[in-house]
Short mmCIF file of C-alpha atoms in Angstrom, two decimals:
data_model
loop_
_atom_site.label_atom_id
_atom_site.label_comp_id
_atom_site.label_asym_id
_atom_site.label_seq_id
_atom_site.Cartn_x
_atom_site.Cartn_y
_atom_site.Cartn_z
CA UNK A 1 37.04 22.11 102.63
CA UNK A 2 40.80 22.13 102.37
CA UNK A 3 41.31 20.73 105.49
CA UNK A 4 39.39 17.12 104.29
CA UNK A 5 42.21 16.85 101.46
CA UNK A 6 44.82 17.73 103.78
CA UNK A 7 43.63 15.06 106.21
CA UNK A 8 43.93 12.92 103.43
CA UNK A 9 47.42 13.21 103.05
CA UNK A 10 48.35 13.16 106.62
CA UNK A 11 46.67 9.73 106.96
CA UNK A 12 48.95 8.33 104.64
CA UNK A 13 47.36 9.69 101.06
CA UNK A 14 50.81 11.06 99.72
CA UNK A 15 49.82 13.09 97.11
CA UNK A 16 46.21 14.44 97.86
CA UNK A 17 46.72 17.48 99.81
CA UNK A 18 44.46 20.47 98.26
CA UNK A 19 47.40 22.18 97.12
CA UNK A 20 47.95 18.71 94.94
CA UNK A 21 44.02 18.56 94.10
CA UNK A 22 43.63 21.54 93.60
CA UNK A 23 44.15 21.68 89.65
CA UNK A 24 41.89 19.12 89.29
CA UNK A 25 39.11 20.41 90.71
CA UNK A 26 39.81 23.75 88.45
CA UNK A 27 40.43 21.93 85.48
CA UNK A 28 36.73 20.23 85.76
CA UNK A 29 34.78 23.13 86.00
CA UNK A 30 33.51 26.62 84.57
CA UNK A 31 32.02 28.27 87.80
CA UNK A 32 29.72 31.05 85.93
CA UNK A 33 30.58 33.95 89.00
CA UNK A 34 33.73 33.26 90.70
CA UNK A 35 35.25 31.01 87.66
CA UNK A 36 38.25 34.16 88.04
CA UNK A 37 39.42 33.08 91.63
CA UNK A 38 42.24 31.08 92.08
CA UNK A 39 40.55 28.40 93.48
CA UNK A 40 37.92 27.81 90.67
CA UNK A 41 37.91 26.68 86.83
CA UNK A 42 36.96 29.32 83.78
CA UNK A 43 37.23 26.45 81.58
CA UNK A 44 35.89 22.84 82.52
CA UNK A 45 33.04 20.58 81.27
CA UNK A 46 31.11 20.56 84.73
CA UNK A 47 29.10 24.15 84.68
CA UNK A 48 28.78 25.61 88.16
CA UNK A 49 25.48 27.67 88.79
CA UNK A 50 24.33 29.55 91.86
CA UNK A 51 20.64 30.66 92.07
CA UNK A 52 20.00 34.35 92.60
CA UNK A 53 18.38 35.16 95.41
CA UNK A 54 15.08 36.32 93.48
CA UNK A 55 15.03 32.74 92.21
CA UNK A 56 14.54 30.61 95.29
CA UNK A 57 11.47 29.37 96.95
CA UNK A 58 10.08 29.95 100.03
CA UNK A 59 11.56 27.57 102.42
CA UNK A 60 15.01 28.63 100.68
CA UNK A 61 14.23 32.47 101.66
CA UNK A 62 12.84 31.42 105.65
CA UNK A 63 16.06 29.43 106.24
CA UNK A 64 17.90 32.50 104.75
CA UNK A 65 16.64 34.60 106.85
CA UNK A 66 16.15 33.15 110.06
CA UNK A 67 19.86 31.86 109.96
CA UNK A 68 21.16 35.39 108.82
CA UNK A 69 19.17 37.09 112.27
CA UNK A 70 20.36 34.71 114.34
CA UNK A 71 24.32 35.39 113.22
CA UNK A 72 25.48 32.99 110.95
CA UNK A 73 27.32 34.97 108.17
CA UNK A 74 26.52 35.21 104.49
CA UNK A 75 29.04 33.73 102.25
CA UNK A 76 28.45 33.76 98.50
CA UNK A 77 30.65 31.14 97.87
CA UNK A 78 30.96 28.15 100.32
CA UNK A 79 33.49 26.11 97.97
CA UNK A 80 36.11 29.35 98.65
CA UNK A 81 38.40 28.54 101.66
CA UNK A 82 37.70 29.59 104.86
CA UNK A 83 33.92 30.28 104.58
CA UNK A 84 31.37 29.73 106.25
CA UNK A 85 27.42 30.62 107.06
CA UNK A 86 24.70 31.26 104.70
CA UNK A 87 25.35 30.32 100.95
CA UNK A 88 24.07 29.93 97.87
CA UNK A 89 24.11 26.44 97.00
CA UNK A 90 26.70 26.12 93.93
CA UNK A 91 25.10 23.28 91.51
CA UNK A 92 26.29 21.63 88.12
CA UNK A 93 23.49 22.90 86.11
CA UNK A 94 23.02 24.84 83.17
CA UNK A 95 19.89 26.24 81.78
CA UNK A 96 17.94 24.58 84.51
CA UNK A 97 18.98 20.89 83.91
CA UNK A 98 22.21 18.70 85.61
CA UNK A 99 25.22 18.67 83.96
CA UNK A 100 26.06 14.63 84.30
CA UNK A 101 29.51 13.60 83.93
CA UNK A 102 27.84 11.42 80.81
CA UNK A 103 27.15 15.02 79.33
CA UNK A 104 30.25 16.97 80.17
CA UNK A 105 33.22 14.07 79.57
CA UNK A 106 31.23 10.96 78.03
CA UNK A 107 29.24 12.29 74.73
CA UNK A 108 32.07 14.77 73.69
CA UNK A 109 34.47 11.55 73.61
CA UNK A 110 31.68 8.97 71.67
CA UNK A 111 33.37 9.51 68.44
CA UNK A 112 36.57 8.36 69.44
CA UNK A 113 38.30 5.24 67.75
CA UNK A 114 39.89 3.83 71.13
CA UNK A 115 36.32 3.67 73.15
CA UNK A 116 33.75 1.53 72.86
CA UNK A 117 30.53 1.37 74.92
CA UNK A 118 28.47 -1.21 76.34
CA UNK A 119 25.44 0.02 77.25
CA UNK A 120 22.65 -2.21 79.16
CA UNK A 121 25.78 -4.23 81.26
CA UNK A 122 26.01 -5.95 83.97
CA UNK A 123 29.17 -6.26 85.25
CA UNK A 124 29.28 -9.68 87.60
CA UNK A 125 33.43 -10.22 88.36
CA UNK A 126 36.88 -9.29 88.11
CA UNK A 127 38.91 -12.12 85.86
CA UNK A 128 42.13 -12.85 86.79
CA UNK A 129 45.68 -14.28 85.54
CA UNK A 130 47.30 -15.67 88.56
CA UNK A 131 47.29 -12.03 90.65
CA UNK A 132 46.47 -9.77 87.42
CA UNK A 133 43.69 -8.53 86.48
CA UNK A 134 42.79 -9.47 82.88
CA UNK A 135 39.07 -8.36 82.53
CA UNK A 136 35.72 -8.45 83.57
CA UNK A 137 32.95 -11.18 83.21
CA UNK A 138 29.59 -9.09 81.44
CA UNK A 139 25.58 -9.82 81.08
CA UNK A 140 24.89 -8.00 77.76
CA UNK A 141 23.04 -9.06 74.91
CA UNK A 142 21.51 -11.99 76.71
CA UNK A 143 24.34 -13.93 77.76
CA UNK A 144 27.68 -13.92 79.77
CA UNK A 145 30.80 -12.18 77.70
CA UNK A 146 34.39 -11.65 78.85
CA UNK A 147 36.03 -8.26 77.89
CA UNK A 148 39.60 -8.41 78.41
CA UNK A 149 41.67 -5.07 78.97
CA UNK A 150 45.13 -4.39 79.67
CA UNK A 151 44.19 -2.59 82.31
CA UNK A 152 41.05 -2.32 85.07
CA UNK A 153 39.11 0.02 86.38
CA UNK A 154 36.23 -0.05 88.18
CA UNK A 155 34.19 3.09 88.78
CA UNK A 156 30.78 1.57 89.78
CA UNK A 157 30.64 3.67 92.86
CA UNK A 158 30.81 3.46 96.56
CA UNK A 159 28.29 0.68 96.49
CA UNK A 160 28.63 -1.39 93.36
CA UNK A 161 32.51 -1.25 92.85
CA UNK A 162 32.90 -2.76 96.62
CA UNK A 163 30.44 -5.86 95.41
CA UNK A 164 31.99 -6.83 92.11
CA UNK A 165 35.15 -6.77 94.31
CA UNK A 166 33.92 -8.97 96.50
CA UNK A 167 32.04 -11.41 94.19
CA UNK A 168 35.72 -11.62 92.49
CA UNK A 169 37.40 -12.62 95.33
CA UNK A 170 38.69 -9.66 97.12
CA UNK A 171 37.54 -8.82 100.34
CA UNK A 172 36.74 -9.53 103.89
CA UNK A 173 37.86 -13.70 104.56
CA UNK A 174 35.04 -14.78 106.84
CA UNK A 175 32.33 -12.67 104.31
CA UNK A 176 33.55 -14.64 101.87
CA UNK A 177 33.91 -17.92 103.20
CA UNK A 178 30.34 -17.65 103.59
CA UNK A 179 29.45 -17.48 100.33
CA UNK A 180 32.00 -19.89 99.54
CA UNK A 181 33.70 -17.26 96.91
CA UNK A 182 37.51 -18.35 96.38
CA UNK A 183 39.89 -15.90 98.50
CA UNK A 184 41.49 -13.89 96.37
CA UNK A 185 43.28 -10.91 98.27
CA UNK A 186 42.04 -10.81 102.22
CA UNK A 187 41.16 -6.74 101.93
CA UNK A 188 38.82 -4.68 103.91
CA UNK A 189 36.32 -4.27 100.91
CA UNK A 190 33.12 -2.68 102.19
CA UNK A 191 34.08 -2.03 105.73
CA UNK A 192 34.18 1.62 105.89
CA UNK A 193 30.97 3.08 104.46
CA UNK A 194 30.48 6.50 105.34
CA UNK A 195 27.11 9.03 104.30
CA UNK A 196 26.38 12.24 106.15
CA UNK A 197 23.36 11.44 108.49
CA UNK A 198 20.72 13.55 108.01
CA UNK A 199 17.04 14.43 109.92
CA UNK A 200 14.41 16.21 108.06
CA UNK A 201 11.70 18.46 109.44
CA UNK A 202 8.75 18.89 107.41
CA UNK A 203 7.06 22.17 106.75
CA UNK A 204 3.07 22.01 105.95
CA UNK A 205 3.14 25.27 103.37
CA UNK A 206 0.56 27.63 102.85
CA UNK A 207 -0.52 27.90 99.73
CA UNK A 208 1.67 30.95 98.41
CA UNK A 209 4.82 29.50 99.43
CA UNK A 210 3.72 25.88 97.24
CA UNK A 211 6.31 25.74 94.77
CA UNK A 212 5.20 24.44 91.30
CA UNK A 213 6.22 20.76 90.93
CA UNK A 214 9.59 20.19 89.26
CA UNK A 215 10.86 23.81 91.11
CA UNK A 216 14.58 23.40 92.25
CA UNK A 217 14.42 21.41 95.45
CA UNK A 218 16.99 23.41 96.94
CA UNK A 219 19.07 26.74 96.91
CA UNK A 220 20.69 26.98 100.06
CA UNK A 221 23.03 25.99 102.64
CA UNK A 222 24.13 26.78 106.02
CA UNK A 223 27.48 25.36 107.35
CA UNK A 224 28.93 26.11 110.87
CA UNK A 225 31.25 24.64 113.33
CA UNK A 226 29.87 23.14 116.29
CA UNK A 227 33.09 23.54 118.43
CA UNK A 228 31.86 20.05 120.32
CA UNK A 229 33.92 16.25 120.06
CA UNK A 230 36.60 18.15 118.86
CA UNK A 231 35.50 18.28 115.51
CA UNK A 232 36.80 20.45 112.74
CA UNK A 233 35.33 23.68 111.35
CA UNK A 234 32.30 23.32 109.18
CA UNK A 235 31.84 20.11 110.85
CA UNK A 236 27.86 20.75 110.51
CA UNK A 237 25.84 21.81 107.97
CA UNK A 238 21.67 22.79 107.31
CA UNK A 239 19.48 23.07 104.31
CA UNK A 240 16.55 24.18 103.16
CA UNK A 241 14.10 21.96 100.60
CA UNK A 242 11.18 23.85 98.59
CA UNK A 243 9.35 20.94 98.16
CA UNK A 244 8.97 17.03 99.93
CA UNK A 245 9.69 14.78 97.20
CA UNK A 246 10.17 16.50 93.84
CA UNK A 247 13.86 15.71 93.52
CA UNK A 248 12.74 11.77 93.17
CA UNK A 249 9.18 12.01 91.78
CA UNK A 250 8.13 15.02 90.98
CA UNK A 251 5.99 12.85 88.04
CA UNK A 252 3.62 11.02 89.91
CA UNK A 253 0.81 13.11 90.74
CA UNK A 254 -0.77 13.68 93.99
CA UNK A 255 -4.61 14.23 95.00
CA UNK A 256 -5.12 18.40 94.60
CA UNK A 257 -5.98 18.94 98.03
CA UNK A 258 -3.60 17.21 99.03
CA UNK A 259 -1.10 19.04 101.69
CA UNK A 260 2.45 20.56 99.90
CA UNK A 261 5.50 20.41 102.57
CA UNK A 262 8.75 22.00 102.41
CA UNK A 263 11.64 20.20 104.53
CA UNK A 264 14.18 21.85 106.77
CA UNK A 265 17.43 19.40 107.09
CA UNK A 266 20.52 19.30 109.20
CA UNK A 267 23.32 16.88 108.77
CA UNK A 268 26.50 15.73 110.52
CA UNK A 269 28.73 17.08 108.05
CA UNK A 270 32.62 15.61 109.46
CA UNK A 271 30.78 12.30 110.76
CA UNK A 272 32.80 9.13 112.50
CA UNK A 273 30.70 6.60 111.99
CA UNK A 274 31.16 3.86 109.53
CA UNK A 275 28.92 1.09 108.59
CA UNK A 276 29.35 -2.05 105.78
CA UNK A 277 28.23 -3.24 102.32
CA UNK A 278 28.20 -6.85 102.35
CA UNK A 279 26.75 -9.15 99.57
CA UNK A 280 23.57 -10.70 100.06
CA UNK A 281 24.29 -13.70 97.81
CA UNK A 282 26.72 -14.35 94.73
CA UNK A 283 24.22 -13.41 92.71
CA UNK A 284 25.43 -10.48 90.65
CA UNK A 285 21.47 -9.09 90.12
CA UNK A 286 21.23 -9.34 93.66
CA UNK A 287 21.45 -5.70 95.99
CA UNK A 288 23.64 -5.61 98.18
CA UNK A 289 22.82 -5.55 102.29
CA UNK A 290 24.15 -1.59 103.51
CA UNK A 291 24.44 -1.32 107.46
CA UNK A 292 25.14 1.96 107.49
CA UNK A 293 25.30 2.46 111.08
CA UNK A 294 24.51 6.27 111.44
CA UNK A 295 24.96 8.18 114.57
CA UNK A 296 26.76 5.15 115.90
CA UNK A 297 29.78 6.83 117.82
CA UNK A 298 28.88 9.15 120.31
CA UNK A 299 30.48 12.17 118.49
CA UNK A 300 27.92 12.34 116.09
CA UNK A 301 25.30 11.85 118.53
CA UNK A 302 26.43 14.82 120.21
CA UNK A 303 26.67 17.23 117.55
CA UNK A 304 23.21 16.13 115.83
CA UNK A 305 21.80 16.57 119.32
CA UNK A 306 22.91 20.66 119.17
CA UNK A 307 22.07 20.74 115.66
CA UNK A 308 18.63 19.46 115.93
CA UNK A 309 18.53 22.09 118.65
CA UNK A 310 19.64 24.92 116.58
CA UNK A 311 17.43 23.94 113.86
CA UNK A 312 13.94 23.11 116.09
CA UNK A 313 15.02 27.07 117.16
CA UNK A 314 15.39 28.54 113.33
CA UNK A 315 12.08 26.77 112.57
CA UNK A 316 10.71 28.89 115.21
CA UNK A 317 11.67 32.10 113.73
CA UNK A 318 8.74 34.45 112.31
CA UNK A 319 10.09 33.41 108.46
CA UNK A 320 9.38 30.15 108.46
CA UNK A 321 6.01 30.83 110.28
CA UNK A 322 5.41 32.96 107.88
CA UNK A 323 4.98 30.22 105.68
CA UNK A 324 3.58 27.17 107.00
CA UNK A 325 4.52 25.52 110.25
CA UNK A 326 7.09 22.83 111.21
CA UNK A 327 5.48 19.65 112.07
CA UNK A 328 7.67 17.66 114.73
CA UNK A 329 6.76 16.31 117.97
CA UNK A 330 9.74 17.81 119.66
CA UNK A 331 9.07 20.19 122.90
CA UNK A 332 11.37 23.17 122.51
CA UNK A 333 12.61 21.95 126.41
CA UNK A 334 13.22 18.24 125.32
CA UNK A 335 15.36 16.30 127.42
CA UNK A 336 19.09 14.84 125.58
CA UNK A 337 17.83 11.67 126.00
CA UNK A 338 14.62 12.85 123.62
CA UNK A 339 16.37 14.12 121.22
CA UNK A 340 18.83 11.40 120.81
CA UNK A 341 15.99 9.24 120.32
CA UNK A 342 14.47 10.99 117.77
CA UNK A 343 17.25 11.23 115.61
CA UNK A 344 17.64 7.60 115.84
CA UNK A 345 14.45 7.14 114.95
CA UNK A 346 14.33 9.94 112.32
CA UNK A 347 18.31 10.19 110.62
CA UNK A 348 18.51 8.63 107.37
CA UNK A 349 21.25 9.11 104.35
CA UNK A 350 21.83 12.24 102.11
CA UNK A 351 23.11 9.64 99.27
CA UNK A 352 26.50 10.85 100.06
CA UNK A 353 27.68 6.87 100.04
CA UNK A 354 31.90 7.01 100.13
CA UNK A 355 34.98 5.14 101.67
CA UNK A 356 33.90 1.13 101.03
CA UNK A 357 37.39 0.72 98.93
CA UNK A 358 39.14 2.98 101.31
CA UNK A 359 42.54 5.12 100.25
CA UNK A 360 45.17 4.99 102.12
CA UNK A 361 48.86 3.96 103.46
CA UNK A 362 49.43 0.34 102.24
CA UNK A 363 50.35 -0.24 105.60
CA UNK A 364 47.29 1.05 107.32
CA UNK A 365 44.99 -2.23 107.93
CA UNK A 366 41.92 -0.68 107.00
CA UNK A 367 43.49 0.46 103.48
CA UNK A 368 42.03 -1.58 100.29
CA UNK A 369 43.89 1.19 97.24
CA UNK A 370 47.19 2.75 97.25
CA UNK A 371 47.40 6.47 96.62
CA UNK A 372 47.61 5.46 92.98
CA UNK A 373 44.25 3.72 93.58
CA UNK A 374 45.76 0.19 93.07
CA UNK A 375 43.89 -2.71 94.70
CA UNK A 376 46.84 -4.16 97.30
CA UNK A 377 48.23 -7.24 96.19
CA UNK A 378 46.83 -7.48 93.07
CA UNK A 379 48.12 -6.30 89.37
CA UNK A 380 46.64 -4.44 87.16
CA UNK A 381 43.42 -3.40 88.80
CA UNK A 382 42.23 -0.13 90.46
CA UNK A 383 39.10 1.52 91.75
CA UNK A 384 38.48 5.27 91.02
CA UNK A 385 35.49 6.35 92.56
CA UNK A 386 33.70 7.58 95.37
CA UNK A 387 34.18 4.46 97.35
CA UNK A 388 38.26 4.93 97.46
CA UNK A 389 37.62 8.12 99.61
CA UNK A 390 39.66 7.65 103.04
CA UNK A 391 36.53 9.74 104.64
CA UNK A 392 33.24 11.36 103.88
CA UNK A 393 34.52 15.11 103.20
CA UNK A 394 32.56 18.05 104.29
CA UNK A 395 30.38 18.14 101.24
CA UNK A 396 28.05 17.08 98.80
CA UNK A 397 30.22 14.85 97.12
CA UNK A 398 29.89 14.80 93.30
CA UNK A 399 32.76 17.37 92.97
CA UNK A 400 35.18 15.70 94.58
CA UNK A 401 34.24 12.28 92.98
CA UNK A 402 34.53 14.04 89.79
CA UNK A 403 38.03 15.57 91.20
CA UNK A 404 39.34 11.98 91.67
CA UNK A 405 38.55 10.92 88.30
CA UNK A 406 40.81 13.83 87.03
CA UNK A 407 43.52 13.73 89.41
CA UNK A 408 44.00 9.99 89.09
CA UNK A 409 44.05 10.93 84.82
CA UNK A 410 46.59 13.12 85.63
CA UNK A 411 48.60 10.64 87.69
CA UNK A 412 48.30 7.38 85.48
CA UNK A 413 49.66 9.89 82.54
CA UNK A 414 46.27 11.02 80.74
CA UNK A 415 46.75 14.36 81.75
CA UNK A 416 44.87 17.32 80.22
CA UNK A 417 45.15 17.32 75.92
#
C-alpha cells in the first residue's frame, strides 16, 4: 500500500515515501505476469508467482466466490496501487518451492572473497569502544569468539535483533536495571511490537474438497476498507487456507480417519496496538518474553468485531457449504459484547512480527534508528530489518523487509552492480 510508505515519511522517515521505495522494491523482484508495470521488477532475484485459478483448492475457490457475490471486486494484482477485493495471492515461489532471500541474494554471493559465513552462530552482544560499535561476541565452534567489523549490522529480525540489543546494553533503563545489564544508550528497544491479529474459523471438509498434504496452504486474499476508527483504505483483510496445519507440519502424519479442516481467516490489517519483547534473563539461549497485546486499543476491537461479522456471513454462503461446514460457536445474532469476547479469546499472530527497533525522527521519543537505520547515540551500529519498521504495513511483510534491505544498500552506497 503506498499510503504505509508515505506515512512513513510523514512521521518523520525522510526518505521512505513509495515514490523513494519504490526502486527497491522493483529492483528485488521478477513478477512472472505484471513484471511490465511500472510498479513491478522484470529483473530481480525474488520470483513473484500467482496461482491460476484452476490451481487452487477448495476453500481458496468458496472464499472466491462467496466474496465475489457479495461485491467485493476482483483484482488480479493486489500489490498494484489502488486495488482492492478479491486477489490472487502473489508469492515468492518458483516451481512450487519459496524463493528465500538465502536462495535469491545469499548462494549467488558464496564465492565472493570479501564474505565469510558463520554458520551454526549464536550471536550473544554488541562489543563496544567507548560509544562505537566494534563487533559482536559469537557461540560457534564450542566456545565464545569475538568478530570485529568496521561496521555493524544486525538483521536478526523483529524479535532477535531487539534482544541482542538489549543484552548489549541498549534499551529500556528500568528493563535493564533488572537484569543488572550496564546502560548503554537509554532507547525504546522492544517497545513497539506490532503483528496483524488474526482469528481463524475452521472448516470440517468433505472429502472431495481434502487437499493432498503438502498442497499450497493458500491462494487468496480479500482486502477491503472498513470505513470505521477512521482507518485507512485496505485497513482489513481475509483469507482463505486449504488445509489446518500443512504450512508448519505437513510431515507428521495424522490417524486416516481422522477429520481434514480448511480455515477461513480475517485480520486487522492497519492495526494500533503495540505490545513488547523483553528478555527473560541475560542468557543469550534464552527466548525472549513477547506481550504482544493484540486487539488492545479499541480501534481494532471495532473493526475485528465487523470483520468477524462479515466473515461468520461469507462462511454462510452456499460455496463454502458446499464443502464442509464452518465450525464456530458464534450465533449469526451475537451480541458486540460476544463477539469481542471471542476474538479475545480466539486472535492470535499471522507471524507478521515488526516495529521493536522502531524508525523514525531522532526526535520522536519512541524512535530507536535514524532514517539511515543508525542506532541513536551510538557509532557505528545499525539495524536493518523488519523490527526498524515505524508500523506494521498493510501486508504480508517479507517484501517490504526484503525492500529495506535494498533501499538501505542503496543508501549506505552499495547500490545495484
Amino acid at each position: 500500500m503506498p499510503e504505509d510508505y508515505d506515512g512513513w515519511a510523514a512521521a518523520g522517515c525522510r526518505g521512505w515515501s513509495y515514490a523513494e521505495v519504490l526502486p527497491a522494491f522493483r529492483r528485488l523482484e521478477t513478477d512472472e505476469r505484471f513484471g511490465h508495470q511500472p510498479y513491478h521488477g522484470d529483473a530481480g532475484p525474488i520470483p513473484i508467482y500467482r496461482a491460476p485459478v484452476s490451481k487452487w483448492g477448495a476453500v481458496d475457490q468458496a472464499l472466491a466466490e462467496a466474496a465475489l457475490d457479495a461485491g467485493y471486486p476482483w483484482a488480479p494484482d493486489h500489490n498494484a496501487p489502488g486495488t482492492t477485493g478479491v486477489s490472487p495471492y502473489a508469492i515468492n515461489n518458483r516451481d512450487g518451492a519459496r524463493v528465500t532471500t538465502n536462495d535469491g541474494y545469499l548462494e549467488p554471493s558464496r564465492g565472493r572473497n570479501n564474505l565469510a559465513i558463520f554458520g551454526d552462530s549464536d550471536v550473544d552482544r554488541v562489543l563496544f569502544d567507548g560509544d562505537r560499535a566494534v563487533g559482536v561476541r559469537v557461540y560457534r565452534a564450542g566456545g565464545w569468539q569475538e568478530i570485529r567489523g568496521g561496521e555493524i549490522i544486525l538483521a536478526a529480525g523483529a524479535v532477535h535483533s531487539p534482544t541482542i540489543l538489549l543484552r548489549s546494553g541498549v534499551g529500556p533503563a528500568p528493563h535493564l536495571a533488572e537484569l543488572d545489564i550496564p546502560l548503554k544508550a537509554a532507547l525504546p528497544v522492544g517497545e513497539s511490537f506490532q503483528d496483524h491479529p488474526a482469528i481463524f474459523l475452521p472448516v470440517r471438509l468433505e472429502p472431495f474438497a481434502q487437499p493432498e498434504r503438502a498442497f499450497r496452504h493458500t491462494n487468496l486474499c480479500v482486502r477491503y476498507s472498513s470505513g470505521l476508527a477512521g482507518a485507512g483504505p485496505n485497513d482489513m483483510m481475509m483469507v482463505a487456507m486449504n488445509r489446518f496445519g500443512d504450512s508448519l507440519g505437513h510431515h507428521v502424519a495424522g490417524p486416516a480417519d481422522a477429520p481434514v479442516f480448511g480455515l477461513l481467516g480475517v485480520w486487522v490489517n492497519e492495526c494500533v496496538s503495540r505490545g513488547t519483547v523483553r528478555l527473560a534473563s541475560v542468557d543469550p539461549f534464552a527466548q525472549p518474553v513477547l506481550e504482544q497485546n493484540m486487539l488492545d486499543a479499541a480501534s481494532d476491537v471495532e473493526r475485528m468485531r465487523d470483520g468477524l461479522r462479515r466473515l461468520l456471513a461469507l462462511g454462510r454462503h452456499s460455496s463454502v457449504n458446499a464443502i464442509g461446514q464452518v465450525q464456530v460457536k458464534l450465533a449469526p445474532d451475537a451480541s458486540d459484547d460476544e463477539i469481542d469476547a471471542f476474538a479475545l479469546r480466539n486472535a492470535g499472530d499471522t507471524q507478521h512480527a515488526t516495529s521493536t527497533c522502531r524508525m523514525g525522527d531522532p526526535a520522536d521519543p519512541t524512535t530507536v534508528v535514524d532514517p539511515d537505520c543508525r542506532v541513536l547515540g551510538l557509532q557505528g551500529l545499525r539495524v536493518i530489518d523488519a523490527s526498524v519498521m515505524p508500523s506494521v504495513v498493510r501486508a504480508n511483510t517479507h517484501l517490504t523487509t526484503v525492500m529495506i534491505a535494498e533501499h538501505m544498500a542503496e543508501r549506505m552506497g552499495f547500490g545495484p552492480e
